[in-house]
Structure formats: structure tokens, C-alpha cells
Coordinates of C-alpha atoms in Angstrom, one line a residue:
M1 CA -87.0 165.0 -95.5
L2 CA -87.5 164.7 -91.7
R3 CA -87.4 161.2 -90.4
A4 CA -90.0 160.5 -87.7
F5 CA -90.8 157.7 -85.2
I6 CA -94.1 157.5 -83.4
V7 CA -94.6 156.0 -80.0
D8 CA -98.2 155.5 -78.8
D9 CA -100.0 152.6 -77.3
E10 CA -103.2 153.5 -79.1
P11 CA -103.2 152.2 -82.7
L12 CA -105.7 154.7 -84.0
A13 CA -103.7 157.6 -82.5
R14 CA -100.5 156.2 -84.2
D15 CA -102.4 155.8 -87.5
E16 CA -103.9 159.3 -87.4
L17 CA -100.5 161.0 -86.6
A18 CA -98.7 159.0 -89.3
Y19 CA -101.4 160.0 -91.8
I20 CA -101.0 163.7 -90.9
L21 CA -97.2 163.6 -91.0
R22 CA -97.2 161.8 -94.4
R23 CA -99.6 164.3 -95.9
S24 CA -97.1 167.1 -95.2
K25 CA -94.8 165.5 -97.7
R26 CA -91.9 166.7 -95.6
V27 CA -91.9 163.8 -93.1
E28 CA -91.0 160.2 -93.6
V29 CA -92.4 158.0 -90.8
V30 CA -89.6 155.4 -90.4
G31 CA -91.2 153.4 -87.6
E32 CA -93.8 153.0 -84.9
A33 CA -94.0 151.3 -81.5
E34 CA -96.6 150.9 -78.8
C35 CA -94.2 150.2 -75.8
I36 CA -91.1 151.6 -74.4
E37 CA -88.9 148.6 -74.9
D38 CA -89.7 148.2 -78.6
A39 CA -89.4 152.0 -79.2
L40 CA -86.0 152.2 -77.6
A41 CA -84.6 149.3 -79.6
D42 CA -86.0 150.6 -82.9
I43 CA -85.0 154.2 -82.3
Q44 CA -81.4 153.2 -81.7
I45 CA -81.4 151.3 -85.0
L46 CA -83.4 153.7 -87.2
M47 CA -82.0 157.0 -85.7
P48 CA -85.0 159.2 -86.5
D49 CA -84.7 163.0 -86.4
V50 CA -87.8 163.4 -84.3
V51 CA -89.8 161.1 -82.0
F52 CA -93.5 161.8 -81.4
L53 CA -94.0 160.4 -78.0
D54 CA -97.2 159.7 -76.0
I55 CA -96.7 160.6 -72.3
Q56 CA -99.1 158.0 -70.9
L57 CA -98.2 154.5 -72.3
A58 CA -99.5 151.2 -71.1
G59 CA -96.8 149.7 -69.0
G60 CA -94.8 152.8 -68.6
S61 CA -94.4 156.6 -69.0
G62 CA -93.2 158.3 -72.1
L63 CA -91.3 160.6 -69.9
N64 CA -89.1 157.7 -68.8
L65 CA -88.4 156.9 -72.4
A66 CA -87.5 160.5 -73.1
Q67 CA -84.9 160.4 -70.3
Q68 CA -83.4 157.3 -72.0
L69 CA -83.3 159.0 -75.4
V70 CA -81.2 161.8 -74.0
D71 CA -78.4 159.3 -73.3
L72 CA -78.3 158.1 -76.9
E73 CA -75.4 159.0 -79.2
H74 CA -77.9 160.2 -81.9
Q75 CA -80.4 162.2 -79.9
P76 CA -83.7 162.8 -81.7
E77 CA -85.9 165.8 -81.0
I78 CA -88.9 164.9 -78.9
V79 CA -92.5 166.0 -79.4
F80 CA -94.8 165.0 -76.7
A81 CA -98.3 164.0 -77.7
T82 CA -101.1 163.4 -75.1
A83 CA -104.8 163.4 -74.7
Y84 CA -104.5 164.4 -71.0
D85 CA -105.1 168.1 -70.1
E86 CA -102.8 167.9 -67.0
Y87 CA -99.7 167.4 -69.3
A88 CA -100.6 170.3 -71.7

């Protein structure tokens, strides 16, 4: 089973994505965070296989978090999620 972590500052977006992933029965959502600091700390502990990452976060950019994840010993795959057309 794929272990996933969701980073999004919108609770409804996190809930919807978690619901969709769980319905697949191939993904275990091991954690969620709404800010970069919490996400980085939890990802280092939980070591998910994949991180679903919002690009535009309150208080920071998901792109900055992605750069930090590249430096981890256990590097998760990253899937960017956004509602902004300019990032598509």
C-alpha cells in the first residue's frame, strides 16, 4: 500500500483529497499538515512514499517545501496540487 501525506492550508481540500485517496484502497493517508513547518517535521518522522503538496500555502510556498524534501534521506515522490491555472 502506498503511504501518502497531504499538505494543504484548506481543510476542505485536504479532506476531499484524503477521501479520494482512501477510496482507491491502494493508498494509506499517514498524515496531513496545513503549514510548511508542521509538514516538514511530520514527513521526516512518518516517511511517506508520496506527498500531495499544495503550491500556494498560507505563510509560504509549497515549492520551498519541495526543495527541502529533496534534501531528506528518505525522499518522497511529490505530486503538486493547486487551484491556480498559472501553475498547471
